[in-house]
Coordinates of C-alpha atoms and ligand atoms in Angstrom, one line a residue:
Chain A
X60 CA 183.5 124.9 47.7
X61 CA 183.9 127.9 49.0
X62 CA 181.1 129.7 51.1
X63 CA 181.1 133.0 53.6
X64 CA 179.4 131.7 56.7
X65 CA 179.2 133.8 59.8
X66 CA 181.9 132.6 62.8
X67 CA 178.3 131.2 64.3
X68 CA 177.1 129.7 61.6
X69 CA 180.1 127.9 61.4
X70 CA 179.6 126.5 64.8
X71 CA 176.1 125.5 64.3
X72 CA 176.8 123.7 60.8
X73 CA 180.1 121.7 61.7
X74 CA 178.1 120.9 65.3
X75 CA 175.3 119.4 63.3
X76 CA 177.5 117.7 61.1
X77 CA 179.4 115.9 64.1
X78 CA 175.9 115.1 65.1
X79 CA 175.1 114.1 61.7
X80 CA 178.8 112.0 62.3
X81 CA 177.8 109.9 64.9
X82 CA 175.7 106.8 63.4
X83 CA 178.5 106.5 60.5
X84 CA 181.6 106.9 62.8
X85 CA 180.6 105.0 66.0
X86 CA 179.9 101.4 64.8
X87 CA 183.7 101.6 63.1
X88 CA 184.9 103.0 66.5
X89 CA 183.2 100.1 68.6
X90 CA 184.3 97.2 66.7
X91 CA 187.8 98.6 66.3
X92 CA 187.9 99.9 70.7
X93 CA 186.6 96.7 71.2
X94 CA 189.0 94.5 69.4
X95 CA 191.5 95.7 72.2
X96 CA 189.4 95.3 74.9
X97 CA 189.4 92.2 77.4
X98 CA 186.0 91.0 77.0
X99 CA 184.8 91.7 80.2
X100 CA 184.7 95.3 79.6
X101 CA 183.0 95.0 76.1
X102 CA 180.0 94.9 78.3
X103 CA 180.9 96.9 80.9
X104 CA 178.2 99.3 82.3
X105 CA 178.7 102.5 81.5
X106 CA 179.9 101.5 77.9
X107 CA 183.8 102.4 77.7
X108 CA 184.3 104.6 74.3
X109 CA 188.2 105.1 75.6
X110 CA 189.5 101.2 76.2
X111 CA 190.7 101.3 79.9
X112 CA 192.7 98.1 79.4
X113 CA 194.3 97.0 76.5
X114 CA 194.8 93.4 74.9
X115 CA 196.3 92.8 71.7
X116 CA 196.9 89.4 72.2
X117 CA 193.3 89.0 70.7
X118 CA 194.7 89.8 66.8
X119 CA 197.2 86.5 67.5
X120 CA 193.9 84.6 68.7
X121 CA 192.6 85.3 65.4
X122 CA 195.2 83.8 63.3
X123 CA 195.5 81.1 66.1
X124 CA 191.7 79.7 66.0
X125 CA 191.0 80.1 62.2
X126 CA 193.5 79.6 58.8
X127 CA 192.8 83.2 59.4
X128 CA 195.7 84.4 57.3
X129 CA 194.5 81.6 54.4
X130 CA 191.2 82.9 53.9
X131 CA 192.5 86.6 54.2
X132 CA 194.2 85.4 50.9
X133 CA 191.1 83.7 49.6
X134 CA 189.2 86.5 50.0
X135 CA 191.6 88.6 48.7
X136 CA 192.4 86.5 45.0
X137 CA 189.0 86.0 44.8
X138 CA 187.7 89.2 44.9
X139 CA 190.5 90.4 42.9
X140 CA 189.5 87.8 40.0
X141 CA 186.0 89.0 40.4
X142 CA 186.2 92.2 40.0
X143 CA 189.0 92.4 37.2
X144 CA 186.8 89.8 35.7
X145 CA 183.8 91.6 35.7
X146 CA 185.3 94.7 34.7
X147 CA 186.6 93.3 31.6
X148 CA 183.4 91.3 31.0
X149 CA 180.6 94.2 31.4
X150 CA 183.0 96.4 29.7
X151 CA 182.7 94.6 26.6
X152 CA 179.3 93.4 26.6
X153 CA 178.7 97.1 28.0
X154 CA 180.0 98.1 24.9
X155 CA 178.5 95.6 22.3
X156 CA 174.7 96.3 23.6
X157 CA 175.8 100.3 23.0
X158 CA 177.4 100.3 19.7
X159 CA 177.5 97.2 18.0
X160 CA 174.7 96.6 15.8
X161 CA 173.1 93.0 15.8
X162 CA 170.1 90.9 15.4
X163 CA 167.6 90.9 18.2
X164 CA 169.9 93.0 20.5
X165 CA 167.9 94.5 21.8
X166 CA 165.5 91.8 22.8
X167 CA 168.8 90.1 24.4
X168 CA 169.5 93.0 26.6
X169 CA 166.1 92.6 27.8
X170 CA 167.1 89.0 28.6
X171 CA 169.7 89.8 30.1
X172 CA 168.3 92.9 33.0
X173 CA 166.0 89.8 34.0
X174 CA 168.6 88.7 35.4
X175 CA 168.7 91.7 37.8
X176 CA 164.9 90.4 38.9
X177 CA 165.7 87.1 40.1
X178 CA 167.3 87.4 43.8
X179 CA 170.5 85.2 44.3
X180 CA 168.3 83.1 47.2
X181 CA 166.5 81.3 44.0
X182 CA 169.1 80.6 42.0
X183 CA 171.3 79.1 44.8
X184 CA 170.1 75.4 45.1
X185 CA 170.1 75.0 40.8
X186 CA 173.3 76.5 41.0
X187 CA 174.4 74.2 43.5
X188 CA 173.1 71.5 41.3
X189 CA 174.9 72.9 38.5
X190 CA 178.3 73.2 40.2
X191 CA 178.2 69.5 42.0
X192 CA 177.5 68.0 38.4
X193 CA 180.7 69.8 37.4
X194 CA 182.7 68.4 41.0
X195 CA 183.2 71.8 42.0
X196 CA 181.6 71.5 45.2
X197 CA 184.0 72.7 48.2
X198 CA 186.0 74.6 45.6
X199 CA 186.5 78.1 45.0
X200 CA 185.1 77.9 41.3
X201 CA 181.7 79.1 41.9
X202 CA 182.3 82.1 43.6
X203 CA 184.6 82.9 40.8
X204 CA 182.4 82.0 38.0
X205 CA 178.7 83.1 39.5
X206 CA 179.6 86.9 39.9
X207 CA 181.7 87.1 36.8
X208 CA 178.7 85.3 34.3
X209 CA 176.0 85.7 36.2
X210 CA 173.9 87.9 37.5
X211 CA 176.2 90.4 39.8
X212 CA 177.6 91.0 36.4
X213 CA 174.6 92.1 34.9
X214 CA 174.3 95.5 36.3
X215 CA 177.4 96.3 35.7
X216 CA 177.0 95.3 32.1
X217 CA 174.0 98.0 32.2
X218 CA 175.9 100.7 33.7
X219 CA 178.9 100.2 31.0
X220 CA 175.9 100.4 28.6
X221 CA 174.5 103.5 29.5
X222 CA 177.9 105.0 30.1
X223 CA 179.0 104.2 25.7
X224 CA 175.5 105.5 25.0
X225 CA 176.4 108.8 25.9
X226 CA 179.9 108.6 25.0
X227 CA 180.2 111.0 21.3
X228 CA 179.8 108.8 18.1
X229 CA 182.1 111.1 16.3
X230 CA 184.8 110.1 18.6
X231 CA 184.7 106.7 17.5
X232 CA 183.8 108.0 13.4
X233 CA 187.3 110.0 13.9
X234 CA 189.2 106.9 15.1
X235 CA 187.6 104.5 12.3
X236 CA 188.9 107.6 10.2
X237 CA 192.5 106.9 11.8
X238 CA 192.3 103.5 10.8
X239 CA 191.7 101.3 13.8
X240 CA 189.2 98.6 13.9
X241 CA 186.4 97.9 16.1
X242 CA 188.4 96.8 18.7
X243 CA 191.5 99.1 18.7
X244 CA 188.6 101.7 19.3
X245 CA 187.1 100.1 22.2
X246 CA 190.8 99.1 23.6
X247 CA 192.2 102.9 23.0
X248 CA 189.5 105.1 22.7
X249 CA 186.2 103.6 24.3
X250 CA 187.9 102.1 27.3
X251 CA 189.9 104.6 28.6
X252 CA 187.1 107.3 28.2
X253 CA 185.4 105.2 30.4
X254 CA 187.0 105.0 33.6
X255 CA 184.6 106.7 35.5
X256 CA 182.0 104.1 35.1
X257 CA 184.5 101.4 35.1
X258 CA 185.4 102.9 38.6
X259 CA 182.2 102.6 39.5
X260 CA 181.5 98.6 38.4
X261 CA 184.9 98.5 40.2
X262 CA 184.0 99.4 43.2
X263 CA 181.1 97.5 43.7
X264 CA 182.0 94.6 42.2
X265 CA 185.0 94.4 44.8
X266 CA 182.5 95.5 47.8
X267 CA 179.5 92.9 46.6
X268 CA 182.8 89.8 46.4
X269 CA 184.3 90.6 49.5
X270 CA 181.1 90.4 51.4
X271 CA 179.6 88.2 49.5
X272 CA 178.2 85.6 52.7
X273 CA 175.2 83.4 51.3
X274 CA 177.4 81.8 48.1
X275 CA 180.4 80.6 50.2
X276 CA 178.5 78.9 53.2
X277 CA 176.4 77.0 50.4
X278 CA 179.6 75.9 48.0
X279 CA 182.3 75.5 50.8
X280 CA 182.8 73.0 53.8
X281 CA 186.4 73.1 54.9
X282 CA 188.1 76.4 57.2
X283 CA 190.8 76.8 54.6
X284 CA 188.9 77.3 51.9
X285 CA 186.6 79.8 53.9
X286 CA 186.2 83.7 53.0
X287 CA 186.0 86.0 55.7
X288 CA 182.2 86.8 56.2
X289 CA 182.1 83.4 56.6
X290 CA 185.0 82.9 58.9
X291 CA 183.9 86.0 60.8
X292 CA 181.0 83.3 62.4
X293 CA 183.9 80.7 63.8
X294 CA 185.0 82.7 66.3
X295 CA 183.1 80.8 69.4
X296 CA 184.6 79.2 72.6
X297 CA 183.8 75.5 73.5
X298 CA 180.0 76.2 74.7
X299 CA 179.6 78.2 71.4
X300 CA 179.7 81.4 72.9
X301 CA 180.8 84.6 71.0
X302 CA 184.0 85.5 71.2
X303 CA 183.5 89.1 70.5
X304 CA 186.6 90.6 71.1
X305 CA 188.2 87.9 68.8
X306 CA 185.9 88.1 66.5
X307 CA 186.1 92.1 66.4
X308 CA 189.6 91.7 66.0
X309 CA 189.1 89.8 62.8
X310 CA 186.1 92.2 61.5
X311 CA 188.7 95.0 61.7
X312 CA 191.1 93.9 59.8
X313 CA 188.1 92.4 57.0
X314 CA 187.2 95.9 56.9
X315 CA 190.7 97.5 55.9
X316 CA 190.5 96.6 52.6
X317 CA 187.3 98.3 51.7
X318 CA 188.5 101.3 53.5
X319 CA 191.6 100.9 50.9
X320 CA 189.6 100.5 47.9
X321 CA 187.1 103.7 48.5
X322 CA 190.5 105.6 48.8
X323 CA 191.8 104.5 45.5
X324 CA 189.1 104.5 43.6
X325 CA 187.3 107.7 44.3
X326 CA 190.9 109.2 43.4
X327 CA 190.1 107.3 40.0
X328 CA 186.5 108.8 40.1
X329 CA 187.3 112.4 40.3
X330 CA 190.3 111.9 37.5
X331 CA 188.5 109.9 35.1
X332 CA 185.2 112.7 35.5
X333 CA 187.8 115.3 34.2
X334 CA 189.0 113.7 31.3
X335 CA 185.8 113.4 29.9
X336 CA 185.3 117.3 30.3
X337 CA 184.0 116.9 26.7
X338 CA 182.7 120.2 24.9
X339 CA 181.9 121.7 21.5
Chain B
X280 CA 197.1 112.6 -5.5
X281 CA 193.3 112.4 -5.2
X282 CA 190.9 112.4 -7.6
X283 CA 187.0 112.0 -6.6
X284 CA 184.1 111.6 -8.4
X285 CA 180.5 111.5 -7.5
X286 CA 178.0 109.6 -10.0
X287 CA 173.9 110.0 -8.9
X288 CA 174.6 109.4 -5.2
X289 CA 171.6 109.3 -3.1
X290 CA 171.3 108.4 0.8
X291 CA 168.3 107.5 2.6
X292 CA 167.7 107.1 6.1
X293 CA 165.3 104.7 6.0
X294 CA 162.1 106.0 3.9
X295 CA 163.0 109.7 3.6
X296 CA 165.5 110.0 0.9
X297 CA 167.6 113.0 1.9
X298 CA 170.8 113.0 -1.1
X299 CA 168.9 112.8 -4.7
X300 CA 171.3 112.0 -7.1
X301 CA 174.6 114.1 -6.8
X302 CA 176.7 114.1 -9.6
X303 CA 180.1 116.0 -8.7
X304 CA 183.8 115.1 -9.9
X305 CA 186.7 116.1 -8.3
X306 CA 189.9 116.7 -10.0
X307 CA 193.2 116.0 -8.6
X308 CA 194.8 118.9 -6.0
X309 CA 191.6 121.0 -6.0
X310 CA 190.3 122.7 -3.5
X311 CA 186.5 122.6 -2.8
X312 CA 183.5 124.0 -1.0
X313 CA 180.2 122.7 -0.7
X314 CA 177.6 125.6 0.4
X315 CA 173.9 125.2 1.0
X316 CA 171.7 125.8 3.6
X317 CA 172.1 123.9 6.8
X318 CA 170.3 120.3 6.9
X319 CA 170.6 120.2 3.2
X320 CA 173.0 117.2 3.5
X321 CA 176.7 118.4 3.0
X322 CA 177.7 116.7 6.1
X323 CA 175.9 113.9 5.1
X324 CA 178.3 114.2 1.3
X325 CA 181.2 114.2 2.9
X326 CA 180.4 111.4 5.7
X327 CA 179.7 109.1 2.6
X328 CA 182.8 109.7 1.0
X329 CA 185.0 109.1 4.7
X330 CA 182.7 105.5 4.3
X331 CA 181.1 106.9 7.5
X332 CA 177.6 106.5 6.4
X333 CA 176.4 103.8 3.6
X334 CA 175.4 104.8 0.3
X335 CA 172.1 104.1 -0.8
X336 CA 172.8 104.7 -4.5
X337 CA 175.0 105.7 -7.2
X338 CA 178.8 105.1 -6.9
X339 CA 181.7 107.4 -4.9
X340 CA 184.9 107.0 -6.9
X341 CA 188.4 107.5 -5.2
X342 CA 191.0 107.9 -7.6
X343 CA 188.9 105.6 -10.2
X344 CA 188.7 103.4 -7.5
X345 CA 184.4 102.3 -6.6
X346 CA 184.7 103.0 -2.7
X347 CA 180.9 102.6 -2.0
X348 CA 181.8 99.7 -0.1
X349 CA 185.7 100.3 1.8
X350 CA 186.2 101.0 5.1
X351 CA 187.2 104.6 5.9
X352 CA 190.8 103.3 6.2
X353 CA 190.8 102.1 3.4
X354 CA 190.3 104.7 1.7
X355 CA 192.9 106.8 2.9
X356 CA 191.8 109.9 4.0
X357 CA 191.4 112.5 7.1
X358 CA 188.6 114.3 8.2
X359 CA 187.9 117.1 10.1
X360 CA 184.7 116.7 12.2
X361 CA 182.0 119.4 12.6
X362 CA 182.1 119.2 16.5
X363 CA 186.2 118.7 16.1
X364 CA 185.9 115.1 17.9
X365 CA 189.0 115.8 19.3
X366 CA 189.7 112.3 22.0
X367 CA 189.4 113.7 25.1
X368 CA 191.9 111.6 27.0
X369 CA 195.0 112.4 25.3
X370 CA 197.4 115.5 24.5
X371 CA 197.1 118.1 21.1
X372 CA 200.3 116.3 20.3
X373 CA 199.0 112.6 20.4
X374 CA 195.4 113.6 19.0
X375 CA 198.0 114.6 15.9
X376 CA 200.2 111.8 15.9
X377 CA 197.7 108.9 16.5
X378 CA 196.8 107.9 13.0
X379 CA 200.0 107.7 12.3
X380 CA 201.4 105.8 15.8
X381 CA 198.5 103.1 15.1
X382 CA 200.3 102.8 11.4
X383 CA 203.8 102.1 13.0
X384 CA 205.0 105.1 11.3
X385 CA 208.6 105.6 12.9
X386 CA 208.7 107.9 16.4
X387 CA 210.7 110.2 15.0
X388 CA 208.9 110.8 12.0
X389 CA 205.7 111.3 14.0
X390 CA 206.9 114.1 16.0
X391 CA 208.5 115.7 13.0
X392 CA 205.0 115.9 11.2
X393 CA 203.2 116.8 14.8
X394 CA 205.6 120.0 14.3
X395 CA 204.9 120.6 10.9
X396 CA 201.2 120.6 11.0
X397 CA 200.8 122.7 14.5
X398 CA 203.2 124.9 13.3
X399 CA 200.8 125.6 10.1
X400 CA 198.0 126.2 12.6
X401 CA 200.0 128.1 15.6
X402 CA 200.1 125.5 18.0
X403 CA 203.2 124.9 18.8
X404 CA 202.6 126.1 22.3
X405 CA 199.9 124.2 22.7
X406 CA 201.0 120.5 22.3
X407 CA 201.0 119.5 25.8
X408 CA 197.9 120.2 26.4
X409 CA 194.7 118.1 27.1
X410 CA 191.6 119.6 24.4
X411 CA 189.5 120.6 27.6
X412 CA 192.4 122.7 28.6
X413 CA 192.0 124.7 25.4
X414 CA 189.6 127.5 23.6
X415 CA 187.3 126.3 21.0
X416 CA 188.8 128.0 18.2
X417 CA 192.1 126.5 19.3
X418 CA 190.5 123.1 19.5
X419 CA 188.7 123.6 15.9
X420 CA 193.0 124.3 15.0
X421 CA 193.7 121.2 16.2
X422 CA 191.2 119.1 14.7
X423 CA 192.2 120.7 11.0
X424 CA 196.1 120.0 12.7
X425 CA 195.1 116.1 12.7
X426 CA 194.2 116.2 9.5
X427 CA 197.3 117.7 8.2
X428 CA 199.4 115.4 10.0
X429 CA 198.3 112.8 8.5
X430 CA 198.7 114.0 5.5
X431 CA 196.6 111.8 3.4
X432 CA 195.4 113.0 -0.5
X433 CA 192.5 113.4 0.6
X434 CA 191.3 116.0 3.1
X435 CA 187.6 116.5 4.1
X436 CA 186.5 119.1 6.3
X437 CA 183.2 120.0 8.0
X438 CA 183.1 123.5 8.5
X439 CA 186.5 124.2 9.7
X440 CA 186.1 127.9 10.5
X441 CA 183.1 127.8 12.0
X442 CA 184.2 128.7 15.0
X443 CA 187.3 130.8 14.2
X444 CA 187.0 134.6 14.2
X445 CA 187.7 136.6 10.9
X446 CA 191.6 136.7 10.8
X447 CA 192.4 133.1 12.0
X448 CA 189.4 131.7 9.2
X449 CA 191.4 133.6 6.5
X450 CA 194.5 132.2 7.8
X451 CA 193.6 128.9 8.2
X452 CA 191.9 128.9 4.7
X453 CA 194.9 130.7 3.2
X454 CA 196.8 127.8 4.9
X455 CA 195.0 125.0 3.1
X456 CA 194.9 126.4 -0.1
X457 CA 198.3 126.7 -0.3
X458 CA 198.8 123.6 0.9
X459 CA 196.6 121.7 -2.1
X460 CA 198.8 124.2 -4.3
X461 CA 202.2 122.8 -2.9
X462 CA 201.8 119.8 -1.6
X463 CA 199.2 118.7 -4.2
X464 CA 196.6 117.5 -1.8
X465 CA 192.7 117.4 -2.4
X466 CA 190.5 119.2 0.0
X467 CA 186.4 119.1 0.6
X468 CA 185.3 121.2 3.0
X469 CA 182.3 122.3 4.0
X470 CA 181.0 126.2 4.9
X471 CA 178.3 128.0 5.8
X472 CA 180.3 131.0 5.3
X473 CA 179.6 132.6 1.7
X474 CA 182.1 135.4 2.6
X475 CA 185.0 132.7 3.0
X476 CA 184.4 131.9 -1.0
X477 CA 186.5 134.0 -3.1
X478 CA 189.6 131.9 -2.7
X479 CA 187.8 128.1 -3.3
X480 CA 189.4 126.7 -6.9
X481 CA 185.4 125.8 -7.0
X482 CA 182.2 125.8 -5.0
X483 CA 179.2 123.7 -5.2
X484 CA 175.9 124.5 -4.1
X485 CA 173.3 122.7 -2.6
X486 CA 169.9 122.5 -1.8
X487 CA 167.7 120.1 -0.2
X488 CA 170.1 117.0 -1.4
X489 CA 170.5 117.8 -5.1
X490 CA 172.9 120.3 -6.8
X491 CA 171.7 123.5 -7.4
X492 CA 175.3 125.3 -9.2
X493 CA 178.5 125.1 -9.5
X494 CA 181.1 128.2 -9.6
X495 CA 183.7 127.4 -11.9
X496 CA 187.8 128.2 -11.0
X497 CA 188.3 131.2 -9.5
Ligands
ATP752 N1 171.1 109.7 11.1 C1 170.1 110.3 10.5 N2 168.8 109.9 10.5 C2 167.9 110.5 9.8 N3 168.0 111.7 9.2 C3 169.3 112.2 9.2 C4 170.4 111.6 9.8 N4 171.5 112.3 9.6 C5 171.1 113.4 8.9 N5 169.8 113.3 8.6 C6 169.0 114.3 7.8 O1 169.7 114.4 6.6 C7 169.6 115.8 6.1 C8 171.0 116.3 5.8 O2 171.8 116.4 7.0 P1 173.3 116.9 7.0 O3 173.8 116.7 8.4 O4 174.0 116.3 5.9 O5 173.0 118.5 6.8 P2 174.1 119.6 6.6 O6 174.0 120.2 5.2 O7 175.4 119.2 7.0 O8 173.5 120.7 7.7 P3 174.4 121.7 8.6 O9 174.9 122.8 7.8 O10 173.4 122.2 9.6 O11 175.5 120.9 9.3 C9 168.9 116.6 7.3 O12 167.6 116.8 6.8 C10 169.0 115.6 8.4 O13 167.8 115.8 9.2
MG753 MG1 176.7 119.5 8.7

């Protein structure tokens, strides 16, 4: 966007927006400053925003109190399974509830948003219940399996929806016309059309998994199965005390990822938005 | 080689019966309009015959063939699409050749009727491009491109020149009447545009979902 503003303007709207910077910026700038920082000076008075002293060491302490580099990894393939899964899964359900004509569909798509009513706190002990009768307590099964067929997955199967909805029927009369069959039309035509909204349930899917804090302290007990949020809390010395600088340390480098994925995928956003640049 | 026939064809969508019994045949390697006022169901026609809408009653014949209940590709066919439905995600030249990639016709083969058809239609310069990158009279081209490059017996078109300005309707027209002449293909199209008439083998008129007259070989 291009706009004329005034050499003062200009210094009044980029001023407010470093104003407006602040609150986003400053939290990342803490934890990462203070990851370096002895932990002395974490609390020194006036707050340093330039480290004065330097420690690295505290990014080997990381991998030296926790399986830190495991449960990177755990994190990682789990998230990864989740979100490809979940993708894949609200895709075609997505898909089926838009197109697909069957008895009582629309009374189960009502069955299924209820899922988006019930909070993940109330379904956490049946599930638990659910998963010990299966042994898969202390596993990383259910943090697999929850998101993918439950109900994380759920809005995303609603967003897919209401993306085909919108999408031209005529596209898909001109491929049945070509000769594919219902699926070759969701696989070649469907699908790829779709890759803004499958950015979308991307995104979020990978955010809500590698976050996700409440589901791994219930289903796992032992530090090498641990994900990060939940290894993020391990970091104490012998009293119990916080080691922040530590623990800093390991919240910066649990936050590169997401950085990585906005990056990517809003590339994906803006390309997939332009391919659908449909018009009559 | 395409012969089609009609036989008191009626469509309802749900109570309100909108086709009332359309008797029409088709000989082989004609070349046909259907004119009426808009809403009177022509789209509706031609949908039945691609198998894209169900047919209440009667029977649509294919080459002797009952088609009421095929699948479109099954019934071997193209159609060109009133709002072009051109997929939005790949070039002019794989809109063309997609049909026939999903069929497993040979690479070669593909790009040699991809040629043929956009050089019918003047869009040989064209074939890299994305439909969102081009006019809507060149995207209406493309859309009666596909069609040719698949070339199936059967060609139905809903309103090809709508959007086409005098000399490139005449062209195009010119184009696919020769084309039933030479290559003995059927083609069903659709029009709003009386002037467009003179050169139809035979047009058929409708109103409100019946026939209202036919103009015999001209
Ligand atoms: N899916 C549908 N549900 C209900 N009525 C429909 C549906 N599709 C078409 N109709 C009705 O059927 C009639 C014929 O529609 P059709 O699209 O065949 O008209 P048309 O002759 O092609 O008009 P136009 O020249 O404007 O394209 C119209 O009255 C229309 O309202
Ligand atoms: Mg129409």
């Amino acid at each position: 966007m291009k706009t004329d503003l005034s050499p003062r303007m200009k210094v009044v709207v980029y001023g407010l927006m470093t104003v407006l910077l602040i609150p986003f910026v400053f939290p990342t700038w803490w934890m990462v400053t203070s990851s370096i920082k002895p932990i002395s000076d974490i609390f020194a008075f006036p707050p340093e925003i330039i480290p004065s002293r330097v420690d690295l060491s505290t990014y080997s302490r990381v991998f030296e109190l926790q399986p830190f580099g495991r449960q990177y990894w755990n994190s990682a393939y789990i998230a990864a399974l989740v979100t490809a899964g979940t993708m894949l899964f609200s895709a075609m359900a997505g898909y089926a509830f838009a197109r697909i004509r069957f008895p009582c569909a629309n009374a189960l798509f009502m069955v299924v948003l209820v899922g988006l009513l019930i909070p993940a706190e109330v379904t956490i002990v049946p599930l638990f219940q659910m998963f010990l009768g299966w042994d898969m307590i202390n596993t990383h099964w259910p943090l697999v399996l929850v998101p993918v067929f439950g109900a994380p997955s759920v809005f995303a199967t609603f967003v897919m929806r209401q993306f085909f909805i919108a999408l031209p029927k005529e596209l898909e009369e001109a491929a049945r016309v070509d000769g594919l069959g219902r699926f070759r039309i969701f696989w070649t035509i469907a699908l790829p059309l779709a890759r803004p909204a499958l950015g979308a349930v991307g995104i979020f899917t990978f955010l809500h998994s590698w976050n996700l804090y409440l589901e791994p302290i219930v289903f796992l007990s032992s530090p090498e199965l641990f994900t990060l949020p939940q290894a993020l809390t391990q970091f104490t010395d012998a009293y119990g005390g916080a080691m922040w600088n530590v623990q800093l340390a390991a919240a910066t480098m649990t936050a590169v990822p997401v950085l990585i994925v906005f990056v990517i995928a809003q590339r994906q956003f803006v390309e997939g938005l332009a391919h659908t640049g449909l018009k009559g | 080689m395409a012969s089609v026939t009609f036989s008191d064809v009626k469509k309802s969508y749900g109570n309100v019966e909108v086709i009332h019994g359309v008797d029409i045949g088709i000989a082989d390697g004609e070349f046909v309009v259907l004119v009426g006022p808009s809403g009177c169901g022509k789209s509706t026609l031609l949908r039945m015959l691609a198998g894209l809408e169900t047919i209440t009653a009667g029977t649509v014949e294919i080459d002797g063939l009952v088609v009421n209940e095929l699948e479109p590709k099954q019934r071997d066919i193209a159609m060109v699409f009133q709002n072009y439905a051109l997929y939005p995600h790949m070039t002019v030249a794989t809109n063309m050749g997609f049909s026939l990639e999903h069929r497993r016709t040979p690479k070669a083969e593909i790009a040699q009727r991809v040629e043929w058809a956009a050089g019918i239609l003047g869009l040989t310069d064209y074939l890299d491009r994305y439909p969102r990158e081009l006019s809507g009279g060149q995207r209406q081209r493309v859309a009666v491109a596909r069609a040719l490059a698949n070339s199936p017996d059967l060609i139905l078109a809903d309103e090809p020149t709508a959007s086409l300005d005098r000399n490139t309707a005449d062209r195009l027209i010119d184009d696919l009447a020769s084309l039933t002449r030479l290559h003995n293909r059927t083609l069903i199209a659709v029009s709003h545009d009386y002037a467009l008439l003179s050169r139809m083998d035979r047009i058929v008129d409708l109103a409100d979902g019946a026939l209202t007259g036919e103009t015999g070989h001209g």
